[in-house]
PDB file of C-alpha atoms in Angstrom:
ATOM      1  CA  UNK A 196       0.000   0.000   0.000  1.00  0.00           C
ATOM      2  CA  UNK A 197       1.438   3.276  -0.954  1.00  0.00           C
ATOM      3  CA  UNK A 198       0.979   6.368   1.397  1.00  0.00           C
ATOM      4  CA  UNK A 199      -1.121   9.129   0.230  1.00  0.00           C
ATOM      5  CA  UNK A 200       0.575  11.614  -1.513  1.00  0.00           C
ATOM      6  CA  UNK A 201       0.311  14.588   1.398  1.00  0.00           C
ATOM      7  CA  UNK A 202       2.100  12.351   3.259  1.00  0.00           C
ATOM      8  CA  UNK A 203       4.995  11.887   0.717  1.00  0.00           C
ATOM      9  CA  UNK A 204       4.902  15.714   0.308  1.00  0.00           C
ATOM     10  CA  UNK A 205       5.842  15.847   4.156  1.00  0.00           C
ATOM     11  CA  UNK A 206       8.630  13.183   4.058  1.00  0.00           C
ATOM     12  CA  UNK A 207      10.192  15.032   1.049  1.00  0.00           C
ATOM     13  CA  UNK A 208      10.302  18.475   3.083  1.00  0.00           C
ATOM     14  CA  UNK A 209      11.527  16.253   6.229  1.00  0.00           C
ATOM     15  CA  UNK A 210      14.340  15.276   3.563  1.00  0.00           C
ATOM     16  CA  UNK A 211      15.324  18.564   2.395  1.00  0.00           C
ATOM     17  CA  UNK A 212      14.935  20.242   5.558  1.00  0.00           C
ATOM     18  CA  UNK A 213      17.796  17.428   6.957  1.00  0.00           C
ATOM     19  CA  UNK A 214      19.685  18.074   3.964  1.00  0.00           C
ATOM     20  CA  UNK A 215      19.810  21.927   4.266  1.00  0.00           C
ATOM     21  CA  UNK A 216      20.800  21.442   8.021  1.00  0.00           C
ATOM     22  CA  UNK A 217      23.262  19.937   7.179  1.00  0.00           C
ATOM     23  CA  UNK A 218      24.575  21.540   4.374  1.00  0.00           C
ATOM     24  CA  UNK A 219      24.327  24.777   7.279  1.00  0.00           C
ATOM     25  CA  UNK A 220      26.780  22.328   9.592  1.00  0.00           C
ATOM     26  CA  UNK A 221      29.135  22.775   7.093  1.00  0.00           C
ATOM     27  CA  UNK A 222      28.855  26.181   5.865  1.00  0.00           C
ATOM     28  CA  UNK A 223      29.254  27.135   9.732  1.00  0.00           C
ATOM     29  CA  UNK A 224      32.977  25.439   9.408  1.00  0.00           C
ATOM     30  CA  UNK A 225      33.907  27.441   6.623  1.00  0.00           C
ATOM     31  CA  UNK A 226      36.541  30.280   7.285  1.00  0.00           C
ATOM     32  CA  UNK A 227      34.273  32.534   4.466  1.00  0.00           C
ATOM     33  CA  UNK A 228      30.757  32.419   6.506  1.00  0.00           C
ATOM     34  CA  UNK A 229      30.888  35.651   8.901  1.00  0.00           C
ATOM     35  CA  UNK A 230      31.152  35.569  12.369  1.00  0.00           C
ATOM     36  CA  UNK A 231      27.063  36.629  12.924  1.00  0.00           C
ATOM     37  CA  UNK A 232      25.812  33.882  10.123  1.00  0.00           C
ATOM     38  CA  UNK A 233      28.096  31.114  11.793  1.00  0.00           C
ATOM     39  CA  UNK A 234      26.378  32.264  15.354  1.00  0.00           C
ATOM     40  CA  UNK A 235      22.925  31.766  13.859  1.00  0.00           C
ATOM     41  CA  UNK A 236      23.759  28.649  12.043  1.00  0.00           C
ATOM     42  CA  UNK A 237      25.422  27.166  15.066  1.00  0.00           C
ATOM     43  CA  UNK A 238      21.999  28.089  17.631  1.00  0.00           C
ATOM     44  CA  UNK A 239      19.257  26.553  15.022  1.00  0.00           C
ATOM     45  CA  UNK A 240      21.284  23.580  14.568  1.00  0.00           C
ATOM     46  CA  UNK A 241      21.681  23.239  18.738  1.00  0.00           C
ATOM     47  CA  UNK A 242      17.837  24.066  19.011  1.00  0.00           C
ATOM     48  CA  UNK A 243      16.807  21.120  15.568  1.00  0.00           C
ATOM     49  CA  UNK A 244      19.438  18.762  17.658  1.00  0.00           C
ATOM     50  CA  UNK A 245      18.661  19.409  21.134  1.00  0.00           C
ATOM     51  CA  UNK A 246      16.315  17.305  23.223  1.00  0.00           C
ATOM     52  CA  UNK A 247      15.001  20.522  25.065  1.00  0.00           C
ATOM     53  CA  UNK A 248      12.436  22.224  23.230  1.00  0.00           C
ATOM     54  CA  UNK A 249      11.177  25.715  23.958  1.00  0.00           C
ATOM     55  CA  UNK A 250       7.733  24.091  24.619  1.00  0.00           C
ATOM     56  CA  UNK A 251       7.612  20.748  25.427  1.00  0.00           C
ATOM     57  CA  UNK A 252       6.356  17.905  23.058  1.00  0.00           C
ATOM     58  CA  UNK A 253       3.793  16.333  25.327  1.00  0.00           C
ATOM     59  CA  UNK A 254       2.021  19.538  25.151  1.00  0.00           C
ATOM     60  CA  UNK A 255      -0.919  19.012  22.532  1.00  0.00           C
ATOM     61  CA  UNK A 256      -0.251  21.049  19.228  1.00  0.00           C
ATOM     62  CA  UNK A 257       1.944  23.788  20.706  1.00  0.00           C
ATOM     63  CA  UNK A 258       4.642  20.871  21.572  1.00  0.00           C
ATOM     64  CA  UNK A 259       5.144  20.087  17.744  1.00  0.00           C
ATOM     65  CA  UNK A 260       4.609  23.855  16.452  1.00  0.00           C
ATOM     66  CA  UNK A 261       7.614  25.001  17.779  1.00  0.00           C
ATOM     67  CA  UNK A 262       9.620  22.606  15.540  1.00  0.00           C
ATOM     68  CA  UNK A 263       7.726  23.652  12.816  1.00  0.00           C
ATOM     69  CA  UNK A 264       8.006  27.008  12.833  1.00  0.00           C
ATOM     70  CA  UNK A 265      10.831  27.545  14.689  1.00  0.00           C
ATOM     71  CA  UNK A 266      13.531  25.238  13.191  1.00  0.00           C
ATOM     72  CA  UNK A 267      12.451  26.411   9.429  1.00  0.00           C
ATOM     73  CA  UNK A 268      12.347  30.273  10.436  1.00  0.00           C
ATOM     74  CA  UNK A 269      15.957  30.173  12.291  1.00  0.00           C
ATOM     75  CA  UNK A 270      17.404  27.694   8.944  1.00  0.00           C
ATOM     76  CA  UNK A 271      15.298  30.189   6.876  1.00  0.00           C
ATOM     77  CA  UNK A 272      17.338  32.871   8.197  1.00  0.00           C
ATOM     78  CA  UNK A 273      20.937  31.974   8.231  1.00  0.00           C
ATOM     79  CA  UNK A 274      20.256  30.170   4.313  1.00  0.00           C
ATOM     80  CA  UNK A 275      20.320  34.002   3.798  1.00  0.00           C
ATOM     81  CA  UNK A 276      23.227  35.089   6.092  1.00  0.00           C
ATOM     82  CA  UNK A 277      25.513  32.504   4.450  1.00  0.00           C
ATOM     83  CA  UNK A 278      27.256  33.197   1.420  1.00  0.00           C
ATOM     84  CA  UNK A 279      25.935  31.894  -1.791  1.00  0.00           C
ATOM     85  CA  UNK A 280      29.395  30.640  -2.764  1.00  0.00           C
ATOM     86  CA  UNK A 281      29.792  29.108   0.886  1.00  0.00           C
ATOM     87  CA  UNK A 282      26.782  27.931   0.539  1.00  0.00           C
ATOM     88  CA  UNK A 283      26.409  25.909  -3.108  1.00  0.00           C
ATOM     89  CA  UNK A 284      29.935  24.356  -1.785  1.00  0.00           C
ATOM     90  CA  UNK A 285      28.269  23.190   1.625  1.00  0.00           C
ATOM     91  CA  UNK A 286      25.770  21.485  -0.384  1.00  0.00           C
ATOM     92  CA  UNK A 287      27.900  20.087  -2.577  1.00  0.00           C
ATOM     93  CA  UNK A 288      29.838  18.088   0.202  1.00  0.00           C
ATOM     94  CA  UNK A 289      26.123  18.083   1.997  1.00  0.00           C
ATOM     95  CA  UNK A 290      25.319  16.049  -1.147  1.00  0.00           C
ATOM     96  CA  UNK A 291      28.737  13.863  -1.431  1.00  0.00           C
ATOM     97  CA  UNK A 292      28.731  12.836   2.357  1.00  0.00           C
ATOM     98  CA  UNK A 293      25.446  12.700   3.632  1.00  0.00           C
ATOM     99  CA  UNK A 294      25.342  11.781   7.356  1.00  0.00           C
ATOM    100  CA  UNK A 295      23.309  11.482  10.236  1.00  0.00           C
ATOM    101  CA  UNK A 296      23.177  14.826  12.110  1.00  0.00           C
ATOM    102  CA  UNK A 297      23.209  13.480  15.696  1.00  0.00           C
ATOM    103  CA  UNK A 298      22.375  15.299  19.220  1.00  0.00           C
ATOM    104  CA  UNK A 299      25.791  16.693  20.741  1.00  0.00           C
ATOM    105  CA  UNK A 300      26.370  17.441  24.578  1.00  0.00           C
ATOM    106  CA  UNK A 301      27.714  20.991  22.806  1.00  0.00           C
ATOM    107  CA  UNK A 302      24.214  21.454  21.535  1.00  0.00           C
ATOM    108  CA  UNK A 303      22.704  20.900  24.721  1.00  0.00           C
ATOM    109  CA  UNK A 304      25.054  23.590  26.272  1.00  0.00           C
ATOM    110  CA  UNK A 305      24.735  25.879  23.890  1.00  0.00           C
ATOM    111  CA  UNK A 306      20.536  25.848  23.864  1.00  0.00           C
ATOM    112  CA  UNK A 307      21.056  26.146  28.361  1.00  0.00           C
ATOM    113  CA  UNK A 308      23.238  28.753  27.897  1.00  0.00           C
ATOM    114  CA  UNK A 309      20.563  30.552  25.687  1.00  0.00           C
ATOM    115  CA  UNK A 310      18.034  29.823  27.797  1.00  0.00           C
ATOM    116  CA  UNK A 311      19.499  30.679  30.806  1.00  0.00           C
ATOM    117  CA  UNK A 312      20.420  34.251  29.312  1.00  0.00           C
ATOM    118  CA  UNK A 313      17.075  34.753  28.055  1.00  0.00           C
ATOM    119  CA  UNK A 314      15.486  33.902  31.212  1.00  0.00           C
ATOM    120  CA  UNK A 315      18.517  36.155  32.693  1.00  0.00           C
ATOM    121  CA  UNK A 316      17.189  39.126  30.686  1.00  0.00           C
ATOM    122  CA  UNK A 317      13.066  38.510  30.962  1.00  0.00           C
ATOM    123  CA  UNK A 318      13.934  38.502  35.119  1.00  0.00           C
ATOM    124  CA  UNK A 319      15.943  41.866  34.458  1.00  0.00           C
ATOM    125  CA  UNK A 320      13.024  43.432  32.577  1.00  0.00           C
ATOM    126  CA  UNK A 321      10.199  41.967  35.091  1.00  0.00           C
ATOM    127  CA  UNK A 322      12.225  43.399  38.108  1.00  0.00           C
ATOM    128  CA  UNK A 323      12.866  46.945  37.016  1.00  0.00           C
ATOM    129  CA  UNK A 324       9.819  47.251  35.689  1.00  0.00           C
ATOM    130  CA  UNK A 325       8.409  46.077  39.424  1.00  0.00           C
ATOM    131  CA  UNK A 326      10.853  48.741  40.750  1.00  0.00           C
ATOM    132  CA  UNK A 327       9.080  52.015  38.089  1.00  0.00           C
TER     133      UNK A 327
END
């Protein structure tokens, strides 16, 4: 039985979407990408890798949306902060190695760290706006 063809539409955007993340993990390696597109690339891959989401997955509807919109918004992005040179040769060895993008303990860090800073700054706000 074949699956209906909104469902192969999905799987092929899963596909590209894994294929321009990574093609992004190697653009961020490249000496030519600047400093603020390699920052970008470097937080949506942590946040697509990480096993902390900005709202949980158990929580009906809003768990998934954040993966949906988030993840293609932030790759979105740096696609357009990378160079197009940089970029057409991080696809090319996207396309001649494809691997597995796997979870790193760096990842992990690096989406705390965020968190923690933007939790840092909301508490900043919230108390000297109690103190006005």
């Amino acid at each position: 039985m074949r699956a209906p063809s909104g469902w192969r539409r999905v799987q092929a955007s899963a596909r590209r979407l894994k294929a321009e993340l990574l093609a992004v993990s190697h653009a961020a390696r490249d000496p030519r990408t600047s400093w603020p597109a390699r920052a970008l690339a470097l937080l949506v891959l942590a946040y697509a890798l990480s096993p902390l989401d900005l709202i949980p997955d158990f929580i009906p509807v809003l768990g998934l949306l954040d993966d949906l919109l988030l993840v293609p918004a932030g790759l979105w992005l740096a696609l357009r902060l990378i160079p197009l040179e940089v970029l057409a040769d991080a696809r090319a060895q996207a396309a001649r190695h494809p691997q597995k993008l796997v979870p790193s303990a760096w990842g992990l860090a690096l989406i705390l760290l965020t968190y923690g800073l933007l939790a840092t700054l909301a508490w900043s706000w919230w108390a000297k706006r109690q103190g006005s």
